[in-house]
Coordinates of C-alpha atoms and ligand atoms in Angstrom, one line a residue:
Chain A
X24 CA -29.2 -26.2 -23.7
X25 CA -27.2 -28.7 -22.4
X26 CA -23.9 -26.8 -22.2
X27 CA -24.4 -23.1 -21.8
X28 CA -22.1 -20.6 -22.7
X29 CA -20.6 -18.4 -19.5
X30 CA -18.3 -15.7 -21.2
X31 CA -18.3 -14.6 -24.9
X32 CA -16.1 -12.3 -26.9
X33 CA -17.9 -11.3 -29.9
X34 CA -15.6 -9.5 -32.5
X35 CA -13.7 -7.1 -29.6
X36 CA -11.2 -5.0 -30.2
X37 CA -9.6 -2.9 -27.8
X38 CA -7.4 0.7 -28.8
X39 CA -5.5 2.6 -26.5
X40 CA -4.6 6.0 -26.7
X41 CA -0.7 6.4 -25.8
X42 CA 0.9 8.9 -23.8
X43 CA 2.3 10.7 -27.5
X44 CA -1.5 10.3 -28.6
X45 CA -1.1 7.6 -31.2
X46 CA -3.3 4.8 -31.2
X47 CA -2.1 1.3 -30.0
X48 CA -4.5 -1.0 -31.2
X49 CA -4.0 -4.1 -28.3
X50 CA -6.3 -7.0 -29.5
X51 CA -8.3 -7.1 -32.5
X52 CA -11.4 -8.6 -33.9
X53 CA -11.4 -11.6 -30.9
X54 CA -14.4 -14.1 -30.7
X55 CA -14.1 -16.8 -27.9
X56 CA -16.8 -18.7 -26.1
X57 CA -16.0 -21.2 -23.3
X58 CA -19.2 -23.3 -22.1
X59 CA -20.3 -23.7 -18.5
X60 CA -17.3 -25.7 -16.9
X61 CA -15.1 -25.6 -19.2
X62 CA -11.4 -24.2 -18.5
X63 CA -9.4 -22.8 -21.8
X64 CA -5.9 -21.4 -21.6
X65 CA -4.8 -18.6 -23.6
X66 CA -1.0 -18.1 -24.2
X67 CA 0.4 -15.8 -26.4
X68 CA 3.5 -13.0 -26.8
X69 CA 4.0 -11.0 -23.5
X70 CA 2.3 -7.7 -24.9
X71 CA 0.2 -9.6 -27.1
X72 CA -3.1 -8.5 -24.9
X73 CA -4.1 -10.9 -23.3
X74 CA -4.2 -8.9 -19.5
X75 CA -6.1 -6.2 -22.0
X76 CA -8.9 -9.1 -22.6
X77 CA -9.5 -10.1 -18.8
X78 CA -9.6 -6.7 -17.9
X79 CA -12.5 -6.9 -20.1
X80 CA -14.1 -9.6 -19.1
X81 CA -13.8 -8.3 -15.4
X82 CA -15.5 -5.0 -16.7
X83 CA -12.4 -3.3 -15.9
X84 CA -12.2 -1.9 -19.4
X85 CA -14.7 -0.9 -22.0
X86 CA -14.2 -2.9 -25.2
X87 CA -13.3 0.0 -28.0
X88 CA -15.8 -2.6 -30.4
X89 CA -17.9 -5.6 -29.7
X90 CA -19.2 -6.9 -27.2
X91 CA -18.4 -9.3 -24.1
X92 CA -21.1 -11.7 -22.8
X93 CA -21.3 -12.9 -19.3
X94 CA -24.3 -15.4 -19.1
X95 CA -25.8 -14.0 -22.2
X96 CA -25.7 -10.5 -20.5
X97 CA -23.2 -7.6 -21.7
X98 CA -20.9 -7.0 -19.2
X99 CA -21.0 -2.7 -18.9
X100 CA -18.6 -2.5 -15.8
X101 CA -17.4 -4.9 -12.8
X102 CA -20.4 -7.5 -12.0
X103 CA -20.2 -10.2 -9.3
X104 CA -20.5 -13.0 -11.8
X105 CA -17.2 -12.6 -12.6
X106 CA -13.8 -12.7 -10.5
X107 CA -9.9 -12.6 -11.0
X108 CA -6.8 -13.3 -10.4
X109 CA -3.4 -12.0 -11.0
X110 CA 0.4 -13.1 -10.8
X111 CA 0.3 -10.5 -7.9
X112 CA -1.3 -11.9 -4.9
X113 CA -3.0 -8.5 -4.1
X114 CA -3.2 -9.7 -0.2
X115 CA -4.1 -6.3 1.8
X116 CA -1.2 -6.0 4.4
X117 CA -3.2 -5.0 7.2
X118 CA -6.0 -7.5 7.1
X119 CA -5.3 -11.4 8.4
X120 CA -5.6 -14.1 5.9
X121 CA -9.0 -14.6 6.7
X122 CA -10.3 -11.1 6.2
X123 CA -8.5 -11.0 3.0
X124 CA -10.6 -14.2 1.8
X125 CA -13.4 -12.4 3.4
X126 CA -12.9 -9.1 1.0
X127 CA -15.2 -9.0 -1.9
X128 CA -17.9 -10.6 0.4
X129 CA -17.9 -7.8 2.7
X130 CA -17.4 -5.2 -0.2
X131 CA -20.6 -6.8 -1.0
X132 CA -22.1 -6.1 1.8
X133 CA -22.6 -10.1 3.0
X134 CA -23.5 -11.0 6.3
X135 CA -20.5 -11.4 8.4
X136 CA -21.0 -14.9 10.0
X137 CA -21.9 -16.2 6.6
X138 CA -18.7 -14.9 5.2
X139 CA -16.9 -15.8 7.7
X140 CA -17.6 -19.5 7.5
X141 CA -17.1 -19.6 3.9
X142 CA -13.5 -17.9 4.1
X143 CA -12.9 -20.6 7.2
X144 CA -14.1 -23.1 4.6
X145 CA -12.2 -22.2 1.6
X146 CA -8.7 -21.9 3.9
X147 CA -9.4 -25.3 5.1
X148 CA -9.8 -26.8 1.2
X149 CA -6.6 -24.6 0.3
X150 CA -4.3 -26.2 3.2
X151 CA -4.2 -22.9 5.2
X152 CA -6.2 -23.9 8.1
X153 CA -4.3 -22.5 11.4
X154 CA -3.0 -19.5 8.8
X155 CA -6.4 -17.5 9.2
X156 CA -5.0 -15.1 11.8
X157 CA -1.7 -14.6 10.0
X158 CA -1.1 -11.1 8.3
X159 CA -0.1 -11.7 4.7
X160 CA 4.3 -11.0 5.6
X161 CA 4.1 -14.2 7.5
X162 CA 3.1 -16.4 4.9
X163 CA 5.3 -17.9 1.8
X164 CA 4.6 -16.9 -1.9
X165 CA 2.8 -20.4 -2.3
X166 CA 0.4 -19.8 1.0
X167 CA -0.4 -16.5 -0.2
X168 CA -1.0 -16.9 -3.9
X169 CA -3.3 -19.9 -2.3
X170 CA -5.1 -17.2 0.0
X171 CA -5.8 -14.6 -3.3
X172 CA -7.7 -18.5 -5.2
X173 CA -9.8 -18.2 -2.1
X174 CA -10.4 -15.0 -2.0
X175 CA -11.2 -15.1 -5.9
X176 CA -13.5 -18.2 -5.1
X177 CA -15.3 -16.3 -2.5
X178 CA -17.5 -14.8 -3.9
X179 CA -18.6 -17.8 -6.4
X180 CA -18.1 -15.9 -9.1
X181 CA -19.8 -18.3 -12.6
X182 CA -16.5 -17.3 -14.3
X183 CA -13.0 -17.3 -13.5
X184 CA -10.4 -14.9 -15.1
X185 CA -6.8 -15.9 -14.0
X186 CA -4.1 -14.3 -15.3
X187 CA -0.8 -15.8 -14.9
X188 CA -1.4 -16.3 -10.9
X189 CA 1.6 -18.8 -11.1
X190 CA 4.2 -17.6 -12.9
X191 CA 5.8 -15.7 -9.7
X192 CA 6.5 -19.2 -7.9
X193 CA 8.7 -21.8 -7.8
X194 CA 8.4 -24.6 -9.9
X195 CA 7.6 -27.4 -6.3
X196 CA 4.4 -24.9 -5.3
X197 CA 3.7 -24.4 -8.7
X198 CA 3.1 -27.9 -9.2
X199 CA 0.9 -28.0 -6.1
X200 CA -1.2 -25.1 -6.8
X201 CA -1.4 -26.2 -10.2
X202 CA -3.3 -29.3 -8.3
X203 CA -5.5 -27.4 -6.0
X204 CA -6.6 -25.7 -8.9
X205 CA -7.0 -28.3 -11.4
X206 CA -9.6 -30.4 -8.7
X207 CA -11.5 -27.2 -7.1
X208 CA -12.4 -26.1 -10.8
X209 CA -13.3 -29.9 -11.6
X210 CA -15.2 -30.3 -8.3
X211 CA -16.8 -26.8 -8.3
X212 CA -17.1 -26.9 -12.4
X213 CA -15.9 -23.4 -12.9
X214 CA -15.9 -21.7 -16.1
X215 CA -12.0 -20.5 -16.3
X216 CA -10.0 -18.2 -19.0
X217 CA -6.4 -19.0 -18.0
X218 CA -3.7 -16.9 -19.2
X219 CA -0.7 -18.3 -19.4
X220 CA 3.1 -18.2 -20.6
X221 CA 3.8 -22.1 -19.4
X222 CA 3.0 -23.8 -22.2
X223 CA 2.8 -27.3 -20.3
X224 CA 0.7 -25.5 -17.6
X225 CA -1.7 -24.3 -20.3
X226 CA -2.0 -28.5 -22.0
X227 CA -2.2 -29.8 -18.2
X228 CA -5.0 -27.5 -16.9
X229 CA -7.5 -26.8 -19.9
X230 CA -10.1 -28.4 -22.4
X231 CA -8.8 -26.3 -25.1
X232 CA -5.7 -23.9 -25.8
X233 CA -6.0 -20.6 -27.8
X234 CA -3.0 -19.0 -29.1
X235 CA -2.8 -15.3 -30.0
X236 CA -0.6 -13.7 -32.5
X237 CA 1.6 -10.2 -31.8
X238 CA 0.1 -7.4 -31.1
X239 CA -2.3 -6.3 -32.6
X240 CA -3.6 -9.5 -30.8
X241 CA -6.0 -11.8 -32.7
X242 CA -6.3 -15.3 -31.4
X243 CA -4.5 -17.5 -34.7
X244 CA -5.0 -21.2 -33.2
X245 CA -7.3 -23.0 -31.2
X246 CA -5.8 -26.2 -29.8
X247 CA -8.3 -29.3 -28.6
X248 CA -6.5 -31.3 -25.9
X249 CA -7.8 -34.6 -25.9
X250 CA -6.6 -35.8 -22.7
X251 CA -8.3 -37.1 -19.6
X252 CA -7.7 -36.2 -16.0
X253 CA -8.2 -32.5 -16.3
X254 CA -8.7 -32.8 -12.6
X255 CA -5.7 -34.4 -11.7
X256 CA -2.7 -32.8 -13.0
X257 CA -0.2 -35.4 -11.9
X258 CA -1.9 -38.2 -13.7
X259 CA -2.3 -36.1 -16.8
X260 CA 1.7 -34.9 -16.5
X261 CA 2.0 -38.7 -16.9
X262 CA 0.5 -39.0 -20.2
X263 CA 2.9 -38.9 -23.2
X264 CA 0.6 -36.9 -25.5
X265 CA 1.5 -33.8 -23.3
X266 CA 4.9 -33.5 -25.1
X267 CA 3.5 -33.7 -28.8
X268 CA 1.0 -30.4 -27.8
X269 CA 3.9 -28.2 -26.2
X270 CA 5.8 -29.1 -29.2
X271 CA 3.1 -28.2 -31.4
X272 CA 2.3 -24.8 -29.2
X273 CA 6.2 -24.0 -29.4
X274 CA 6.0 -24.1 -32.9
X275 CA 2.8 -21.7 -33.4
X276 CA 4.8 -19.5 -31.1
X277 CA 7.6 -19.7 -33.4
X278 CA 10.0 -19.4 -30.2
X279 CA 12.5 -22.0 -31.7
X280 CA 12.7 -19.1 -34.5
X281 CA 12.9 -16.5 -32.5
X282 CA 15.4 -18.4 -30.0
X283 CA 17.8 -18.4 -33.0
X284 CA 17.6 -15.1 -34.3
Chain B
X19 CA 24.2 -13.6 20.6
X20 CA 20.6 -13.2 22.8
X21 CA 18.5 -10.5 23.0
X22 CA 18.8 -9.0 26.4
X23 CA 22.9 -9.5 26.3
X24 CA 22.6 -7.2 23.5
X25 CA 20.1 -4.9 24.9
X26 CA 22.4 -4.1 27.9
X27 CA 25.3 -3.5 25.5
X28 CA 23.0 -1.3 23.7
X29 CA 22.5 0.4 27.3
X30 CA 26.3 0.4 28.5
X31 CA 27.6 1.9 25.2
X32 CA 24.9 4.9 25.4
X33 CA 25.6 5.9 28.7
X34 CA 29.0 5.6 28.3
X35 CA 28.9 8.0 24.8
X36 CA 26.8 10.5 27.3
X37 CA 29.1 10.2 29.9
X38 CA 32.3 11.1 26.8
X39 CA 30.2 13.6 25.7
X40 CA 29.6 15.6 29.0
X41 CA 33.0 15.1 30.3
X42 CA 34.8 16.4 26.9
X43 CA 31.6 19.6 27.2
X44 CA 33.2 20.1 30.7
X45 CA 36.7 20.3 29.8
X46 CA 38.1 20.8 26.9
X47 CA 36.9 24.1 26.2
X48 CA 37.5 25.4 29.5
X49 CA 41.5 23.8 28.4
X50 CA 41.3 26.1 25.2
X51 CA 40.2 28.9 27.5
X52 CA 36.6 29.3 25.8
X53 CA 35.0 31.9 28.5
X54 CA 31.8 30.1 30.2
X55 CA 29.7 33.0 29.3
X56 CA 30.2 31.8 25.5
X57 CA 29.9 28.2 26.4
X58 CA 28.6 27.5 29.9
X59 CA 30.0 24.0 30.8
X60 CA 27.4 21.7 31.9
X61 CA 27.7 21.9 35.7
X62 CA 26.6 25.7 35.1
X63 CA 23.6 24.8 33.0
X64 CA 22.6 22.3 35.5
X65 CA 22.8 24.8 38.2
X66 CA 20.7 27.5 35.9
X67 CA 18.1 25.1 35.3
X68 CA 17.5 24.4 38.9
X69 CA 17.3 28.1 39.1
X70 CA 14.9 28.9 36.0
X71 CA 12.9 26.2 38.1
X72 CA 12.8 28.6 41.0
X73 CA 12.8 32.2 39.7
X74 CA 12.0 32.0 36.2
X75 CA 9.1 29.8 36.3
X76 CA 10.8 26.8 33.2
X77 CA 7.9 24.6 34.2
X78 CA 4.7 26.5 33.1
X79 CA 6.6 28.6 29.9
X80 CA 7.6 24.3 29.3
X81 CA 4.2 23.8 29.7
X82 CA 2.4 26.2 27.7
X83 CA 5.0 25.6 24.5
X84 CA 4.1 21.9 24.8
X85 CA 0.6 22.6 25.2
X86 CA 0.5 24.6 21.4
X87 CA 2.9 22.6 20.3
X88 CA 0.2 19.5 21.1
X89 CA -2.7 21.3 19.7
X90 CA -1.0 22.8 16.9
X91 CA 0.3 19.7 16.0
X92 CA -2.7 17.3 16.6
X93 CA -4.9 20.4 14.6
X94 CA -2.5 20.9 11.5
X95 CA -2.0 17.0 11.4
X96 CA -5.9 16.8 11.1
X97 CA -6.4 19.4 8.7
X98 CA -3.6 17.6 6.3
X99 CA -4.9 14.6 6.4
X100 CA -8.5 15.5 5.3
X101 CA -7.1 18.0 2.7
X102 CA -5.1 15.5 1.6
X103 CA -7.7 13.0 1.4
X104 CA -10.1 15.0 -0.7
X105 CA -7.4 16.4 -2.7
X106 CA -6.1 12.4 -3.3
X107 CA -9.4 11.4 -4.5
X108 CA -9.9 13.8 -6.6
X109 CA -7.9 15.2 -9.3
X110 CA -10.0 18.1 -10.6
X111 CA -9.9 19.6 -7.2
X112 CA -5.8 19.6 -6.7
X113 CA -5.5 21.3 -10.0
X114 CA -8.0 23.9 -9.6
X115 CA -6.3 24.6 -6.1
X116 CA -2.5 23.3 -6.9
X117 CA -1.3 27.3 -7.4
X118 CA -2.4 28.1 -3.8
X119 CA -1.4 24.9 -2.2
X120 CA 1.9 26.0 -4.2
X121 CA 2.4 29.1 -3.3
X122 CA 1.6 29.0 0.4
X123 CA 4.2 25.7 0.5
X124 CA 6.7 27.2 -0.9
X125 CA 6.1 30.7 1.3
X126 CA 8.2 30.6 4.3
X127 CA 5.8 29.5 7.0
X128 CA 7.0 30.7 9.9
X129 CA 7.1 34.5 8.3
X130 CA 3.5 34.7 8.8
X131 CA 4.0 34.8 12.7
X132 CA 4.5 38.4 13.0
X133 CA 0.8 39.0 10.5
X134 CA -0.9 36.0 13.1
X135 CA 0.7 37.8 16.4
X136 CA -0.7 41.4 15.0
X137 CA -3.9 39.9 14.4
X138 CA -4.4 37.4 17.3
X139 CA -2.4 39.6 20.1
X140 CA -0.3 38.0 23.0
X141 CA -2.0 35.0 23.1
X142 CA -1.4 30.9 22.4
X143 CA -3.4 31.3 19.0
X144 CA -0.9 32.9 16.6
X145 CA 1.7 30.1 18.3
X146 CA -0.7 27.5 17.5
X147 CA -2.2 29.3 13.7
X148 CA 2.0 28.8 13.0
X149 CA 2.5 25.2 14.2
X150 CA -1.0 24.5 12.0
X151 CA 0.1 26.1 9.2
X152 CA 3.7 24.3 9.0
X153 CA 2.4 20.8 10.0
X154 CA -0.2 21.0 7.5
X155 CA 2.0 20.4 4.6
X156 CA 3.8 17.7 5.0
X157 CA 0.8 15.5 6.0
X158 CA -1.2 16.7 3.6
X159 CA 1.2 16.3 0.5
X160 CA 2.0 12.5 1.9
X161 CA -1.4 11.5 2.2
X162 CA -2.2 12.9 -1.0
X163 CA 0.8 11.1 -2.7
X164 CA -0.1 7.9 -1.1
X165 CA -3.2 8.0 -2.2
X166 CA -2.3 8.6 -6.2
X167 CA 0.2 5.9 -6.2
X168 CA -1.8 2.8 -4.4
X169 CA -1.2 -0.1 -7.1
X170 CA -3.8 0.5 -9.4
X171 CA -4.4 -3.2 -9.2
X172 CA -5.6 -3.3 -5.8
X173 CA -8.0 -0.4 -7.1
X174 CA -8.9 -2.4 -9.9
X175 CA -9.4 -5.7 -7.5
X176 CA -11.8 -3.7 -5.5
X177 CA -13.7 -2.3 -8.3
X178 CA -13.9 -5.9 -9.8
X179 CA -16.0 -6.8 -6.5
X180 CA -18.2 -3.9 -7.0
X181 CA -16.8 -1.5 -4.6
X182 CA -18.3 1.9 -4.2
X183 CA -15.9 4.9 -4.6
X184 CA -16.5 5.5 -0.9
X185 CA -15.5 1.4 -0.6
X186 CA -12.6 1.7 -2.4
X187 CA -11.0 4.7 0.0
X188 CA -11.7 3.4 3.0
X189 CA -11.1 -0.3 2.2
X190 CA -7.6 0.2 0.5
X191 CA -7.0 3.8 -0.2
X192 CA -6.8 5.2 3.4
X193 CA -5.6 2.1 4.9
X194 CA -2.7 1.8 2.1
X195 CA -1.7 5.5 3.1
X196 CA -0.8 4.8 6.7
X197 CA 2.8 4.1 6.0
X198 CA 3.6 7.3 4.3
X199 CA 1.0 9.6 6.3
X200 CA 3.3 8.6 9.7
X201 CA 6.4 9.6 7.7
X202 CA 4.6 13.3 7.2
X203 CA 3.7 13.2 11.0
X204 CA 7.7 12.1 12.3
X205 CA 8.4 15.6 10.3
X206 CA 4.9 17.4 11.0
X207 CA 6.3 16.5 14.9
X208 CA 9.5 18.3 14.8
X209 CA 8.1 21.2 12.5
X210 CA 5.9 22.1 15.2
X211 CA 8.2 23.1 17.4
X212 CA 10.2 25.5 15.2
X213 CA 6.7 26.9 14.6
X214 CA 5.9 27.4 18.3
X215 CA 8.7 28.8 19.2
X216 CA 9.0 31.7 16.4
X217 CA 5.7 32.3 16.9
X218 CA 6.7 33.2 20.6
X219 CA 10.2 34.7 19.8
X220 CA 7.7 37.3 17.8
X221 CA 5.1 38.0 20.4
X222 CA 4.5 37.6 24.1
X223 CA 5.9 37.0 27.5
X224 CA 4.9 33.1 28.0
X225 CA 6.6 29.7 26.3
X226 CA 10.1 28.9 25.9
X227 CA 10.2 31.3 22.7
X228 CA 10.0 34.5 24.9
X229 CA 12.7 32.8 27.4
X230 CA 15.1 32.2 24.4
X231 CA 14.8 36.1 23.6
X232 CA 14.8 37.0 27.6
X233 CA 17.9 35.1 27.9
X234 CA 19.5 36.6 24.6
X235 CA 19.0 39.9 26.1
X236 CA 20.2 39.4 29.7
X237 CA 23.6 38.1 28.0
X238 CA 22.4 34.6 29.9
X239 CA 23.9 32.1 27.3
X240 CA 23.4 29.0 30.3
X241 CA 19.8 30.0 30.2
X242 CA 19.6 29.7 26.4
X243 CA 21.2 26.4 26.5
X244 CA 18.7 25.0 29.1
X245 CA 15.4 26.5 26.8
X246 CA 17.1 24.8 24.0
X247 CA 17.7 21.6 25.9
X248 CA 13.8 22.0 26.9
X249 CA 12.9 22.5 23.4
X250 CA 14.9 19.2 21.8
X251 CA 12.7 17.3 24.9
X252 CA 9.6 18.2 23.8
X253 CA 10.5 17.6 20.1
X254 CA 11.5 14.3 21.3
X255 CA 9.0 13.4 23.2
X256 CA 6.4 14.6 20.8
X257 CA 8.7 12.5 17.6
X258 CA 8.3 9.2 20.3
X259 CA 4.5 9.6 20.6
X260 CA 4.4 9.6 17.1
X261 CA 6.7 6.4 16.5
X262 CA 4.3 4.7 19.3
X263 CA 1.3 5.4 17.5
X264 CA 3.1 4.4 14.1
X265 CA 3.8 0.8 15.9
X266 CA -0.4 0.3 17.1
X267 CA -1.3 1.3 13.7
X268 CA 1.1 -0.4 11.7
X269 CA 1.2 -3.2 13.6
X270 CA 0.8 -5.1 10.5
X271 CA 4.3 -4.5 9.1
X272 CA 7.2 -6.7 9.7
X273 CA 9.2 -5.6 12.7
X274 CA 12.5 -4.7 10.9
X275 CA 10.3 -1.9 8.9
X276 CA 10.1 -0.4 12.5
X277 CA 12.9 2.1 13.3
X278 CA 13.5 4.5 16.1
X279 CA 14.7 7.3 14.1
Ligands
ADP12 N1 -4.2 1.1 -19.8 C1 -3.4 1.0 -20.9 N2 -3.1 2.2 -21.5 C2 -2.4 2.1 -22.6 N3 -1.9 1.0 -23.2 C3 -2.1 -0.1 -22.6 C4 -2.9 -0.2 -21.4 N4 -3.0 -1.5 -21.0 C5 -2.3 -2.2 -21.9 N5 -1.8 -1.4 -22.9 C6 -1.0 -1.8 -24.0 O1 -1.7 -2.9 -24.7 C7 -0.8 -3.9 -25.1 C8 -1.2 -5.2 -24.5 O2 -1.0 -5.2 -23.1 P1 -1.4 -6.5 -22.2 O3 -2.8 -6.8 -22.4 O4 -0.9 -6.2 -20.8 O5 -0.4 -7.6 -22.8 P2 -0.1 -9.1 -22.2 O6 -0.9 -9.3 -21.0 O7 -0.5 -10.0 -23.3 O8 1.4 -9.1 -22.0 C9 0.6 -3.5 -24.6 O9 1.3 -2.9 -25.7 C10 0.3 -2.4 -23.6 O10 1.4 -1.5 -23.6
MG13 MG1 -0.3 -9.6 -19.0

């Protein structure tokens, strides 16, 4: 196989059981695949679910029905194949920048001059060389959120879950982090599920775009973007066809509608 | 405006609000003709310190309340902090146990020192059982709080690396907990003190306790005021140590999240 697939959702649906014991049914009946390398966004209504799916692709959560495949393998609870990311930085106050990187490593139980070098490495690709032994109060939003991608690419997971990690920052370091991501998950071909409410972010980073309807979530659109540069997002900001897929994703999102009302 | 201009403002203006205080202690109440056996200006507690130095021996009763204050303190602290840990970490056992813990929080502590003193006799142990006993709870209930409300993220981001249960306490947990635990031990600091001293008020002839009731029955209200006076210092001093050791561990933490009192 020339392409394999890195993380499948086959038929999952996911129900909680609310505080007044009814049963909120959070996604339903959602089948994705995304190939070895290939980064797919997935934007929908805030509360739509789509936390509720990373959660289980991490193994955080038990789908309620179906099935999630990591490498052809059911993921049954938290496996080191897979990593994430959230809008929250999650830096540990009382470790350095460094030892932050350095976290899942040592949770798993790697050798400390061997993760020590790789956390030194991944500082220097995310322009926080010198930061190393900072604590996490005396760095900006941007440097940290940049500290959490290493940390998440530490461990060299196969599959990348990121949900909304930008959406806390200005729209300058967002630009820029958009970047460093965009070329490290070119360069390092990562298998990525991006969630997303930045429409544009979504078109500029991924291969394809999947749109989910309200809760109960079920993904309604899949969206091909056929634009080159995925690793450079300031060449591919440049290309006009960028405007005709937000307008088309604004539209399935029916927020002009709902803008009105 | 520089630092050490401001420092030695700091300085001037609490020496001269001591200075206001003692003179206004010295004289006004000897204006409104307020006997000095009801309140002894400070000149005569000076002078009935220097002779509780000589004849009463302030130094070793001094001694031996900070001594159980110390070990009652360092012992309760101890015991809260484990209790709390367990308790924090696991649910099932707080609920099994929460109508004890309840009922011996919400009972008076310091009534038990006449049971400790008739079991335990004229010695430093029902002085120090007391001090344990009232330090315990605020430690323990912090820790155990802290430990329930850690962002369930940072749980989850742990977990998502594969941590251990034991990994996930002692990697973000315990460390998380610091914060409030040393807002437990500020109180637990003070609360020892009141627990020394009843215990001694109850039983014995050694510790600033039995001076407070020696000098209640002579009619000596200068020799209450310097056992009280006594008493505040070791509070105090026992409050700094604790603020000291909250600045090593916390060292972490911003400066302005440090404060004195
Ligand atoms: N642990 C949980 N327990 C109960 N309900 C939950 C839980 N997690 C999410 N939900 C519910 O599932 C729905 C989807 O949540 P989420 O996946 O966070 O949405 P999104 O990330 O798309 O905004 C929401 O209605 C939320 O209240
Ligand atoms: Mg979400």
């Amino acid at each position: 196989m020339a392409n394999p697939i890195r993380i499948e959702y086959r038929n999952v649906t996911k129900r909680f059981v609310s505080g007044t014991g009814t049963n909120i049914t959070a996604v339903e009946e959602v089948s994705l695949a995304i190939a070895d390398g290939e980064v797919v966004s997935l934007i929908g209504p805030s509360g739509c679910g789509k936390s509720t799916l990373l959660n289980m692709g991490s193994g955080l959560y038990a789908p309620t029905d179906g099935d999630v495949l990591v490498d052809g393998v059911r993921v049954s609870g938290p496996n080191r194949h897979v990593a994430f990311m959230l809008q929250k930085d999650l830096l540990l106050p009382w470790r350095t920048i460094r030892q932050n990187v350095e976290l899942g490593a040592e949770i798993q139980g790697i050798d400390a001059s061997e993760r020590r070098r790789q956390a030194l490495a991944l500082l220097e690709r995310f322009h926080l060389r010198g930061f190393e032994d900072h604590y996490p109060h005396q760095l900006s939003g941007g440097m940290r959120q940049r500290a959490a991608l290493a940390r998440t690419l530490a461990i060299e997971p196969l599959v990348l879950l990121l949900d909304e990690p930008f959406s806390a920052l200005d729209a300058q370091t967002k630009m820029v982090l958009q970047a460093d991501l965009a070329r490290t998950l070119a360069t390092e071909r990562k298998t990525t599920l991006f969630i997303t409410h930045d429409l544009t972010e979504g078109v500029v980073l991924s291969d394809r775009v999947l749109v989910m309807s309200r809760r109960p979530g079920r993904i309604v659109e899949e969206i091909q973007i056929d634009l080159p540069d995925r690793a450079d997002t300031f060449a591919r900001r440049q290309h006009p066809r960028i405007i005709e897929y937000t307008r088309e994703l604004t539209n399935l999102l029916d927020i002009g509608h709902q803008a009105l009302q | 405006m520089n630092t050490p201009a401001l420092g030695r403002g700091v300085v001037m203006a609490s020496v001269g609000l001591l200075m206001a205080f003692l003179a206004i202690w010295q004289w006004v109440p000897a204006m409104l003709n307020v006997p000095s056996f009801i309140l002894p200006p400070p000149t005569k507690v000076w002078s009935e310190t220097v002779r509780m130095l000589g004849t009463e021996k302030l130094l070793l009763h001094t001694g031996i309340t900070t001594l159980e204050v110390v070990v009652g303190f360092v012992l309760g602290s101890l015991l809260g902090l484990v209790v709390g840990c367990i308790l924090g970490v696991s649910p099932k056992t707080e609920l099994v146990l929460s109508p004890y813990i309840l009922a011996l929080q919400i009972a008076p502590k310091v009534a038990f020192a006449p049971l400790f003193v008739m079991w335990l006799g004229y010695t430093v142990y029902p002085k120090i059982l007391v001090a344990i006993l009232i330090v315990f709870f605020p430690v323990m209930v912090n820790m155990l709080t802290a430990i329930r409300t850690v962002d369930p993220d940072l749980v989850n981001l742990a977990r998502s690396f594969s941590a251990s249960r034991w990994q996930i306490f002692r990697m973000v947990e315990y460390p998380m907990s610091m914060a409030p635990l040393f807002s437990g031990l500020r109180i637990a600091a003070t609360l020892a003190v009141i627990g020394v001293v009843v215990g001694e008020m109850v039983g014995g002839n050694k510790g600033l306790g039995y001076l407070l009731v020696f000098g209640e029955g002579q009619g000596n209200t200068a020799m209450v005021f310097v056992t009280i006076i006594m008493l505040t210092l070791i509070g105090i001093a026992a409050y700094w140590l604790v603020v000291w050791a909250e600045r090593r561990v916390l060292h972490y933490l911003p400066r302005a999240q440090h404060t004195m009192v």
